[in-house]
Amino acid sequence: MTAPEDKPFEEWDRPRQGWMLSGDCRGHRQRTLLLEMTTRALFPTVLVFSLYLLLVGHYGPGGGFAAGLVAGLAFVLRYIAGGSDAAVRLRPPVLIGLGLTVALLTALAPTVVGAPVLATTKLALDVPLIGHVETQTSVFLDVGVYLLIVGVVLDLLRSLGAGIERDMREAGETPS
Amino acid sequence: MSYLLPLPVLLPMLGAAISIVGSRSATLQRVIGVVVLAAVAALAGVLLVATDRQGPIVTELGGWPAPVGIALVADRLSALLLLVSTLVTLAVLVYAIDQRITDLGRATASTTFHPMYLMLCAGVSLAYLTGDLFTLFVAFELMLTASYVLITRRTGANRIRAGMTYVTVSLLSSLLFLTAVAMVYAATGTVNLADLAGRVGELPPGLQTVLGMMLLVVFGIKAAIVPMHFWLPDSYPNAPGPVAALFAGLLTKVSFYALLRTQTLLFPREEPWTLMLVLSVATMLVGVLGALAQNDLNRLLSFLLVSHIGFLLYGLAVFDAAGVSGAALYAAHHITVLATLFLVSGLITRRSGTVALDRMGGLLRTSPGLAILFAIPALTLAGVPPTAGFVAKLALLQAGAGSGPAEQAVAGVVVLASLLTLYALVRVWVRVFWGEPQAPVPDVDPADEVLVGTARTSVPMYAATAGLIVVSLAIAAFAGPLAGMTERAGVDLLDREPYRVAVLGEAP
């Protein structure tokens, strides 16, 4: 039994393929054209929707966790359409770590101005083109959670999806 | 002072996050881990001095006042256990890092080990510091989820099987815990511990008993109280050396802390607790008798671990300031000594290649340093004067002697269990260190995390173990001030008012 870590880090954790692009599907036998085409349209739409959920989260239904899951579902859809080779060029653990760092720094930041940990305050911005935007500083915490959840979903796809299929190929079994 | 309070939780988490992002650099991970834990240890020391001088320190997360928001509370008991636990995690981390360097080389970065180790430390800190029952659940989950990874990573099928028992039992008890939290909330409308202290007393007695028993079973499973201990000797011995030391040192004691905190704060009693007394006798005897029957060094230590949980329960059963204070002192001693013994066991297996006592021998001649490292914690665990174990046991026995006739009778069991512990450890000494030196047994599974029988060790591994022995000796050396402080902690725990006033304000 070879544990993943027997290989040097760079090898086992390196993304093996590019983003799944349309026309780049390698499992030619099992292509589902309909799903592939739908995914092509849905993927960016779902990602934009997840960003919307992330930003309205403080005053309406949504938030970092829900938005992260929705974004993760977009990647799941792409994985189903593109099969085992639909890896992404990001290391999921790095995404998890980045998200956690952002969330924790947001939690610690108020102590600099003498407020308790995790304290939030209103954030009013005048953004060009969009206009006046009001939100809370906790949106940064939500961004951290968002990144973390997307990272977790990608890691699940890598280890429980693509990883298992790769192991099956190496063992000479064909995925049914 | 209160702004320091969240740091023992947030710093290890931040360390974990940075070690994932920087998971290409093994050196970065090592430095982050050691620096963060050293900082937390220093913080815990500051908190200990501060709480002893001015009483409980409270901070409200996000500025939301308790009981609406989540409060973090440090009092003498939690600060003391936090300090001792962090010293243990620091020493075990140094040991683990060096074992990895010795076995696998310098360039071994890992996306799992360091982040999970630090997450476990964050969970332990949060469990000690939280003033909120639901956050306590979150802390346990944080701690246990990290421990699932640590016990199953890079192992063979046999260890995975042992890990499954651990994961299943822990998940079951977590489910019970969540149910208990929901029941407490349904009955009282709050999960803030200080607020609950006032509200639980207003409930009907039957409901109080149900809630108290639910929490007893939950923490009883996690703290390995007989008859809910069966999973522990089956799973801990199969973990890699440092991980077993970490678990043996911390996890059961954090659960005992939670038991002590919830029972004293929510379910105060006027007289000794008979049920707990029975559980304590069963735990002490079943544990130590189980240990006598073992041929496997790690299983033997695991049974002794269970047995000595019974000593802690004895202090809680007496349920007066002296008993609770004795239990607190015993917990501090127990955390350090069990972690040390598991680290020593790791060092022994690296020489012998096996944990089977009948296949070792003559280590006194081949590695006398190891013999000293084993002898001191072994005598400490058995409670031979003038070690920390003696001081802690004396505190418990004094508490028992000042209590009712049943408690005085059980004090005899405490002494008996101590003698049997000494006998079990002397058996280990005779088998492992005396006799003819035997050739090391070859490693059964060279691919997994634990390389044994190589006799390759390094100075920092010995130094980390020795460091823990120094901590244990320091507990004995500063027994006077420590006992004075745990006594004040015991009085405060049973009085309950200082805790409530600190969290809820002057007019609860």
XYZ file of C-alpha atoms in Angstrom:
684
model
C 0.000 0.000 0.000
C 1.556 3.273 -1.035
C 0.406 6.207 0.995
C 0.129 9.429 -0.991
C 2.823 11.015 1.099
C 5.405 8.447 0.087
C 5.724 10.495 -3.049
C 7.302 13.904 -2.587
C 4.748 16.608 -1.999
C 5.107 18.290 -5.367
C 4.304 15.071 -7.159
C 1.217 13.793 -5.433
C -0.442 17.109 -4.904
C 0.241 18.652 -8.291
C -2.828 19.280 -10.418
C -2.616 16.784 -13.228
C -4.817 18.431 -15.808
C -6.080 21.851 -16.713
C -9.528 23.168 -16.023
C -12.111 21.127 -17.786
C -12.698 23.017 -20.973
C -15.351 22.177 -23.453
C -13.919 19.931 -26.119
C -11.207 18.869 -23.721
C -13.176 15.900 -22.420
C -11.025 12.808 -22.522
C -13.501 10.077 -21.638
C -14.729 9.966 -25.227
C -16.680 6.794 -24.759
C -18.810 8.222 -22.010
C -19.431 11.705 -23.324
C -22.832 13.161 -22.685
C -23.123 16.033 -25.077
C -26.298 17.416 -23.567
C -24.849 17.594 -20.070
C -21.628 19.065 -21.371
C -23.408 21.836 -23.206
C -25.651 22.576 -20.231
C -22.638 22.700 -17.938
C -20.961 25.163 -20.264
C -23.843 27.559 -19.794
C -24.571 26.792 -16.168
C -21.077 26.840 -14.695
C -20.391 30.595 -14.903
C -24.011 31.394 -14.078
C -23.925 29.364 -10.891
C -20.609 30.943 -9.889
C -22.024 34.448 -10.316
C -25.103 33.430 -8.330
C -22.857 32.140 -5.550
C -21.092 35.520 -5.422
C -24.490 37.180 -5.154
C -25.397 34.906 -2.230
C -22.060 35.728 -0.608
C -22.634 39.473 -0.750
C -26.288 39.629 0.307
C -25.630 37.169 3.105
C -25.652 39.683 5.918
C -29.116 41.101 5.355
C -30.803 38.306 3.398
C -30.656 34.545 2.963
C -27.183 33.459 1.895
C -23.760 33.954 3.432
C -20.349 32.420 3.004
C -21.288 28.841 3.778
C -24.323 28.662 1.487
C -22.501 30.539 -1.268
C -19.495 28.244 -0.968
C -21.694 25.181 -1.282
C -23.428 26.595 -4.371
C -20.084 27.363 -5.967
C -18.923 23.878 -4.997
C -21.968 22.422 -6.744
C -20.909 24.188 -9.930
C -17.618 22.296 -9.734
C -19.450 19.044 -8.974
C -21.553 19.550 -12.082
C -18.439 20.080 -14.151
C -16.862 16.993 -12.654
C -19.909 14.906 -13.570
C -19.930 16.265 -17.107
C -16.200 16.088 -17.672
C -15.413 12.896 -15.823
C -12.336 12.021 -13.883
C -9.993 14.269 -15.790
C -11.756 17.431 -14.795
C -9.166 18.548 -12.299
C -8.562 22.161 -11.474
C -5.316 24.038 -11.488
C -5.606 24.954 -7.836
C -4.434 22.960 -4.878
C -7.586 22.502 -2.817
C -5.649 22.475 0.502
C -4.196 25.885 -0.363
C -7.703 27.216 -0.957
C -8.821 25.805 2.399
C -5.829 27.356 4.148
C -6.344 30.727 2.470
C -9.996 30.788 3.444
C -9.197 29.906 7.023
C -6.483 32.581 7.157
C -8.816 35.276 5.818
C -11.556 34.290 8.294
C -9.177 34.242 11.269
C -7.537 37.540 10.366
C -11.006 39.077 10.141
C -11.762 37.676 13.581
C -8.540 39.101 15.014
C -8.617 42.475 13.224
C -10.984 44.292 15.664
C -8.487 43.815 18.502
C -6.200 46.317 16.745
C -8.702 49.091 17.492
C -9.442 47.757 20.956
C -12.746 46.040 20.133
C -13.407 42.437 21.171
C -12.524 39.573 18.840
C -15.067 38.997 16.042
C -16.663 42.438 16.523
C -18.162 43.865 13.352
C -19.078 47.307 12.172
C -21.066 48.819 9.338
C -19.223 49.264 6.084
C -20.576 51.880 3.666
C -18.908 52.233 0.299
C -19.546 54.276 -2.809
C -18.631 51.918 -5.599
C -18.367 53.333 -9.118
C -21.144 52.105 -11.459
C -23.002 50.355 -8.647
C -23.560 53.224 -6.307
C -23.902 53.305 -2.544
C -23.349 49.915 -0.909
C -23.927 49.137 2.729
C -22.708 45.950 4.348
C -20.884 44.738 7.440
C -17.215 44.027 7.960
C -18.251 40.445 8.629
C -18.418 40.066 4.841
C -14.681 39.385 4.965
C -15.302 36.493 7.321
C -17.874 35.242 4.821
C -15.315 35.480 2.018
C -12.988 33.311 4.094
C -15.719 30.764 4.735
C -16.613 30.829 1.019
C -13.046 30.007 -0.030
C -12.806 27.312 2.644
C -16.003 25.567 1.555
C -15.088 25.695 -2.137
C -11.717 24.222 -1.190
C -13.371 21.420 0.773
C -15.686 20.526 -2.128
C -12.763 20.537 -4.569
C -10.753 18.363 -2.204
C -13.659 15.925 -1.972
C -13.846 15.797 -5.770
C -10.123 15.209 -5.948
C -9.891 12.500 -3.326
C -13.248 10.751 -3.478
C -13.946 11.380 -7.173
C -10.897 11.589 -9.381
C -8.685 9.843 -6.815
C -10.840 6.724 -6.649
C -11.197 6.562 -10.425
C -7.430 6.833 -10.806
C -6.917 4.045 -8.286
C -9.406 1.901 -10.197
C -7.599 2.543 -13.472
C -4.295 1.636 -11.877
C -5.856 -1.552 -10.540
C -7.073 -2.394 -14.038
C -10.757 -2.050 -13.299
C -13.069 -0.073 -15.532
C -15.400 2.393 -13.848
C -18.943 1.308 -14.423
C -6.293 41.172 30.104
C -9.505 39.912 28.526
C -8.259 40.611 25.003
C -5.689 37.849 25.495
C -8.385 35.288 26.146
C -9.340 34.292 22.573
C -5.706 33.964 21.503
C -5.087 30.405 22.812
C -7.863 29.321 20.441
C -7.230 31.604 17.476
C -3.415 31.377 17.352
C -3.294 27.581 16.820
C -6.058 27.899 14.219
C -4.123 30.614 12.406
C -1.028 28.420 12.667
C -2.987 25.554 11.142
C -4.182 27.775 8.294
C -0.664 29.025 7.569
C 0.722 25.504 7.651
C -1.794 24.432 5.015
C -1.036 27.394 2.766
C 2.691 26.907 3.240
C 2.478 23.144 2.999
C 5.372 22.987 0.564
C 7.826 24.093 3.219
C 8.419 21.562 5.964
C 10.581 24.032 7.889
C 7.855 26.674 7.890
C 5.364 24.150 9.260
C 7.711 23.087 12.045
C 8.603 26.644 13.047
C 4.948 27.773 13.000
C 3.845 24.837 15.128
C 6.500 25.261 17.802
C 6.257 29.073 17.910
C 2.466 29.053 18.151
C 2.361 26.470 20.931
C 5.138 28.220 22.856
C 3.180 31.478 22.577
C 0.009 29.765 23.797
C 1.928 28.280 26.731
C 3.201 31.728 27.672
C -0.318 33.154 27.379
C -1.680 30.370 29.557
C 0.956 31.182 32.178
C -0.078 34.841 32.144
C -3.750 33.843 32.393
C -3.005 31.540 35.310
C -1.297 34.290 37.312
C -3.993 36.811 36.402
C -6.939 34.547 37.274
C -5.345 33.588 40.562
C -4.946 37.272 41.478
C -8.212 38.776 40.255
C -10.653 35.911 39.713
C -12.268 34.735 36.467
C -11.495 36.659 33.280
C -14.284 36.941 30.724
C -14.466 38.112 27.140
C -17.563 38.291 24.981
C -17.085 37.366 21.348
C -18.132 40.148 19.000
C -19.109 42.287 21.975
C -22.442 40.477 22.323
C -23.183 40.316 26.039
C -23.772 36.937 27.697
C -26.123 35.068 27.838
C -27.015 36.077 24.253
C -23.488 36.000 22.895
C -20.733 33.475 23.413
C -18.510 34.134 26.409
C -14.995 32.831 26.893
C -14.139 32.395 30.560
C -10.837 31.572 32.199
C -10.764 30.734 35.866
C -8.041 29.080 37.943
C -9.019 25.550 36.948
C -9.185 26.176 33.207
C -6.036 28.304 33.158
C -4.059 25.647 35.071
C -5.185 22.810 32.804
C -4.621 24.967 29.716
C -1.048 25.656 30.793
C -0.239 22.011 31.541
C -1.941 20.793 28.347
C -0.092 23.269 26.171
C 3.266 22.310 27.679
C 2.420 18.686 26.834
C 1.325 19.473 23.270
C 4.495 21.503 22.764
C 6.755 18.679 23.969
C 4.860 16.058 21.961
C 5.080 18.240 18.849
C 8.850 18.571 19.226
C 9.065 14.791 19.648
C 6.816 14.154 16.633
C 8.708 16.583 14.407
C 11.983 14.979 15.302
C 10.649 11.473 14.821
C 9.512 12.460 11.329
C 12.919 13.987 10.587
C 14.704 10.872 11.841
C 12.507 8.473 9.912
C 11.557 10.295 6.764
C 14.143 13.010 6.268
C 14.013 16.772 6.474
C 11.972 17.462 3.380
C 8.729 15.854 4.496
C 6.024 18.459 4.339
C 2.540 17.251 5.026
C -0.810 18.841 4.355
C -2.366 16.886 7.197
C -0.116 16.372 10.207
C 0.767 19.903 11.297
C -2.579 21.568 10.495
C -4.507 18.803 12.232
C -2.201 18.841 15.243
C -2.690 22.589 15.683
C -6.440 22.290 15.124
C -6.571 19.709 17.885
C -4.727 22.146 20.173
C -7.208 24.894 19.245
C -10.073 22.561 20.140
C -8.477 21.715 23.483
C -8.017 25.420 24.309
C -11.580 26.200 23.309
C -12.937 23.363 25.460
C -11.109 24.755 28.483
C -12.061 28.365 27.872
C -15.623 28.295 26.629
C -18.447 29.411 28.889
C -21.129 28.019 26.648
C -22.456 24.473 26.367
C -22.903 24.506 22.598
C -19.444 25.969 22.021
C -18.164 23.174 24.234
C -19.722 20.745 21.752
C -18.023 22.594 18.893
C -14.702 22.420 20.749
C -15.045 18.666 21.209
C -15.894 18.207 17.541
C -12.890 20.305 16.510
C -10.663 18.219 18.751
C -12.136 14.861 17.752
C -12.297 15.518 14.015
C -8.610 16.392 14.070
C -7.929 13.278 16.126
C -9.714 11.057 13.573
C -7.260 12.248 10.948
C -4.233 11.850 13.213
C -5.140 8.300 14.254
C -5.830 7.010 10.722
C -3.353 8.836 8.517
C -0.602 6.840 6.806
C -1.430 3.535 8.416
C -2.094 -0.041 7.471
C -5.360 -1.934 7.589
C -4.930 -3.070 11.195
C -4.558 0.457 12.532
C -7.451 1.659 10.405
C -9.610 -1.041 12.005
C -8.643 0.155 15.479
C -9.272 3.722 14.373
C -12.769 2.760 13.245
C -13.720 1.734 16.789
C -12.482 5.071 18.039
C -14.285 7.088 15.364
C -17.568 5.189 15.780
C -17.645 5.491 19.566
C -16.652 9.162 19.452
C -19.326 9.951 16.877
C -21.925 8.159 18.965
C -21.012 10.140 22.067
C -20.988 13.373 20.047
C -24.497 12.582 18.861
C -25.561 12.063 22.470
C -23.841 15.319 23.400
C -25.756 17.234 20.755
C -29.000 15.641 21.962
C -28.157 16.643 25.528
C -27.435 20.231 24.473
C -30.774 20.343 22.648
C -32.567 18.981 25.715
C -30.873 21.498 27.991
C -31.850 24.298 25.641
C -35.429 23.053 25.355
C -35.750 22.888 29.141
C -34.102 26.183 30.050
C -33.885 28.361 26.935
C -30.179 29.018 27.288
C -26.875 27.268 26.691
C -24.698 29.759 28.554
C -23.143 27.848 31.443
C -23.315 30.720 33.922
C -26.942 31.375 33.044
C -27.714 27.647 33.231
C -26.260 27.534 36.733
C -29.220 29.562 37.919
C -31.878 28.036 35.661
C -31.248 24.302 35.992
C -31.983 24.518 39.714
C -35.513 25.753 38.951
C -36.374 22.669 36.866
C -38.287 19.687 38.299
C -35.899 17.260 40.054
C -36.633 14.413 37.586
C -35.682 16.537 34.602
C -32.541 17.729 36.384
C -31.511 14.104 36.903
C -32.111 13.250 33.235
C -30.019 16.180 32.025
C -27.279 15.434 34.556
C -27.159 11.763 33.543
C -27.106 12.606 29.818
C -24.075 14.824 30.316
C -22.493 12.203 32.591
C -22.846 9.503 29.909
C -21.556 11.826 27.174
C -18.425 12.850 29.046
C -18.200 9.373 30.596
C -17.748 7.786 27.156
C -15.219 10.405 26.118
C -13.325 10.215 29.420
C -13.344 6.375 29.379
C -15.166 5.816 32.666
C -15.822 2.102 33.303
C -18.132 0.612 31.909
C -17.853 3.062 28.990
C -14.097 2.613 28.603
C -13.961 -0.399 26.244
C -12.943 1.598 23.170
C -9.845 3.164 24.689
C -7.480 0.194 25.193
C -8.519 -0.963 21.739
C -7.685 2.213 19.851
C -4.963 4.249 21.598
C -2.261 1.544 21.471
C -2.554 1.394 17.692
C -1.870 5.079 17.153
C 1.678 6.184 16.291
C 3.756 6.985 19.424
C 3.446 10.777 19.613
C -0.224 10.697 18.610
C -0.974 8.133 21.315
C 0.863 10.344 23.819
C -1.164 13.358 22.723
C -4.464 11.480 23.025
C -3.561 9.812 26.315
C -2.407 13.097 27.798
C -5.235 15.303 26.681
C -8.466 13.932 25.287
C -9.759 12.038 28.315
C -8.723 14.833 30.660
C -10.488 17.487 28.601
C -13.607 15.332 28.901
C -13.065 15.038 32.631
C -12.699 18.819 32.824
C -16.025 19.194 30.997
C -17.613 16.701 33.392
C -16.220 18.535 36.413
C -17.299 21.917 35.080
C -20.845 20.913 34.145
C -21.530 18.848 37.261
C -20.223 21.431 39.743
C -21.767 24.402 37.961
C -25.137 23.012 36.875
C -25.909 20.237 39.358
C -24.565 21.300 42.752
C -24.793 18.770 45.598
C -24.613 19.101 49.320
C -23.294 15.629 50.077
C -20.940 13.159 48.344
C -22.113 11.627 45.064
C -22.638 7.897 45.598
C -23.041 6.950 41.928
C -19.777 8.677 41.063
C -18.117 6.903 43.973
C -19.212 3.511 42.561
C -18.022 4.475 39.064
C -14.714 5.615 40.494
C -14.119 2.301 42.305
C -15.064 0.328 39.168
C -12.815 2.466 36.971
C -9.821 2.229 39.306
C -10.066 -1.547 39.754
C -11.085 -2.632 36.234
C -8.357 -0.431 34.795
C -5.534 -1.638 36.962
C -6.562 -5.309 36.864
C -6.815 -5.047 33.078
C -3.309 -3.603 33.037
C -1.946 -6.557 35.009
C -3.216 -8.976 32.350
C -1.525 -7.264 29.404
C 1.550 -8.354 27.518
C 1.428 -5.353 25.189
C 3.188 -2.294 26.620
C 0.847 0.238 25.033
C -2.283 -1.655 26.029
C -0.947 -1.877 29.568
C -0.430 1.877 29.657
C -3.910 2.428 28.205
C -5.472 0.344 30.975
C -3.475 2.290 33.567
C -4.765 5.469 31.941
C -8.341 4.226 32.455
C -7.545 3.213 36.023
C -6.239 6.639 36.899
C -9.327 8.333 35.477
C -10.962 6.655 38.493
C -8.746 8.711 40.824
C -10.063 11.880 39.211
C -13.626 10.632 39.639
C -12.954 9.962 43.299
C -12.186 13.642 43.821
C -15.411 14.581 42.056
C -17.398 11.992 44.053
C -16.341 13.534 47.364
C -17.856 16.753 46.008
C -16.388 19.226 48.440
C -13.768 21.906 47.904
C -10.944 19.587 48.991
C -12.091 16.769 46.678
C -12.538 18.966 43.619
C -9.225 20.675 44.309
C -7.532 17.260 44.597
C -9.078 16.205 41.297
C -7.785 19.368 39.602
C -4.277 18.775 40.915
C -4.475 15.101 39.925
C -5.617 16.049 36.413
C -2.590 18.318 35.946
C -0.282 15.502 37.095
C -2.118 12.859 35.055
C -1.874 14.849 31.789
C 1.897 15.147 32.020
C 2.730 11.676 33.301
C 0.613 9.683 30.835
C 1.934 11.667 27.875
C 5.483 11.045 29.124
C 4.941 7.301 29.511
C 3.532 6.968 25.983
C 6.478 8.929 24.595
C 8.859 6.618 26.472
C 6.955 3.627 25.151
C 7.517 5.055 21.665
C 11.250 5.296 22.369
C 11.297 1.721 23.706
C 9.560 0.319 20.613
C 12.014 2.114 18.399
C 14.701 -0.009 20.043
C 12.844 -3.278 20.474
C 10.697 -3.252 17.356
C 7.739 -4.622 19.273
C 5.351 -3.723 22.058
C 5.164 -7.328 23.313
C 6.739 -7.376 26.770
C 7.907 -11.000 26.509
C 9.967 -10.258 23.428
C 12.000 -7.460 24.964
C 14.736 -7.461 27.540
C 18.023 -6.039 28.712
C 17.365 -2.473 27.691
C 19.037 -1.315 30.906
C 22.344 -2.447 29.459
C 21.833 -1.207 25.904
C 20.229 2.139 26.690
C 20.477 3.212 30.316
C 19.205 6.711 29.502
C 15.889 5.214 28.456
C 15.692 3.352 31.765
C 15.891 6.649 33.666
C 13.290 8.213 31.384
C 10.959 5.302 32.131
C 11.651 5.011 35.840
C 10.788 8.576 36.838
C 7.316 8.812 35.224
C 6.568 5.223 36.292
C 7.272 6.068 39.935
C 5.301 9.285 39.488
C 2.272 7.430 38.154
C 2.424 4.949 41.006
C 2.538 7.851 43.439
C 5.819 7.159 45.182
C 7.003 10.105 47.304
C 8.290 12.715 46.588
C 6.878 12.757 43.040
C 3.925 14.753 41.721
C 1.803 11.610 41.816
C 2.305 11.369 45.563
C 1.370 14.996 46.097
C -1.780 14.654 43.993
C -2.833 11.391 45.624
C -2.223 12.836 49.065
C -4.586 15.699 48.212
C -7.248 13.188 47.160
C -6.779 10.991 50.210
C -6.958 13.975 52.551
C -10.202 15.015 50.894
C -11.566 11.484 51.294
C -10.492 11.270 54.923
C -12.421 14.436 55.714
C -15.604 13.028 54.184
C -18.161 10.322 55.083
C -17.458 6.640 55.961
C -18.086 5.374 52.405
C -15.526 7.826 51.021
C -13.030 6.816 53.678
C -13.503 3.167 52.698
C -12.902 3.995 49.034
C -9.696 5.768 50.055
C -8.467 2.230 50.735
C -9.258 1.299 47.130
C -7.253 4.334 45.987
C -4.236 3.054 47.894
C -4.778 -0.485 46.596
C -5.033 0.725 42.997
C -1.831 2.727 43.472
C -0.004 -0.351 44.749
C -1.298 -2.468 41.855
C -0.172 0.284 39.463
C 3.276 0.091 40.980
C 3.198 -3.707 40.572
C 2.162 -3.446 36.902
C 4.953 -0.963 36.207
C 7.528 -3.047 38.064
C 6.533 -5.967 35.819
C 7.243 -3.760 32.814
C 10.564 -2.741 34.324
C 11.620 -6.357 34.922
C 10.553 -7.532 31.451
C 11.882 -4.599 29.456
C 14.967 -3.433 31.273
C 16.312 -6.487 33.057
C 17.310 -9.831 31.602
C 19.349 -10.664 28.557
C 19.376 -8.095 25.735
C 17.281 -9.318 22.816
C 17.676 -8.533 19.150
C 15.109 -6.035 17.872
C 12.101 -7.512 16.103
C 11.898 -6.376 12.462
C 9.208 -3.857 11.561
C 5.941 -5.578 10.632
C 4.741 -2.820 8.345
C 7.627 -0.649 7.112
C 5.342 1.468 4.907
C 3.343 3.072 7.686
C 3.982 6.107 9.834
C 5.748 4.212 12.614
C 9.180 2.849 11.941
C 10.197 0.564 14.770
C 13.148 -1.585 15.676
C 15.564 0.739 13.915
C 17.139 1.969 17.146
C 17.515 5.299 15.396
C 16.711 8.045 17.819
C 17.839 11.590 18.186
C 18.567 14.001 20.965
C 15.437 16.184 20.623
C 13.188 13.143 21.069
C 14.881 12.377 24.376
C 14.940 16.064 25.265
C 11.190 16.449 24.674
C 10.486 13.450 26.891
C 12.852 14.755 29.540
C 11.166 18.153 29.298
C 7.850 16.588 30.236
C 9.502 14.850 33.171
C 10.791 18.247 34.281
C 7.221 19.602 34.119
C 6.091 16.687 36.259
C 8.905 17.269 38.748
C 8.006 20.972 38.808
C 4.474 20.031 39.859
C 6.027 18.188 42.807
C 8.476 20.963 43.594
C 5.835 23.691 43.559
C 3.255 21.478 45.223
C 2.610 24.007 47.994
C 1.638 27.010 45.852
C -0.131 24.733 43.357
C -2.209 23.017 46.033
C -3.080 26.424 47.480
C -4.240 27.562 44.076
C -6.268 24.442 43.275
C -7.862 24.785 46.710
C -9.001 28.309 45.848
C -10.160 26.913 42.490
C -12.145 24.188 44.288
C -13.807 26.689 46.627
C -14.760 28.889 43.649
C -16.077 25.922 41.661
C -18.450 24.842 44.415
C -19.397 28.402 45.365
C -20.384 29.072 41.697
C -21.018 32.764 42.414
C -17.631 34.110 41.209
C -18.136 32.405 37.842
C -21.708 33.622 37.445
C -20.941 37.160 38.521
C -17.931 37.335 36.207
C -19.958 36.207 33.187
C -23.360 37.767 33.813
C -22.369 40.915 35.676
C -22.982 42.043 39.226
C -26.728 41.431 39.355
C -27.464 37.959 37.992
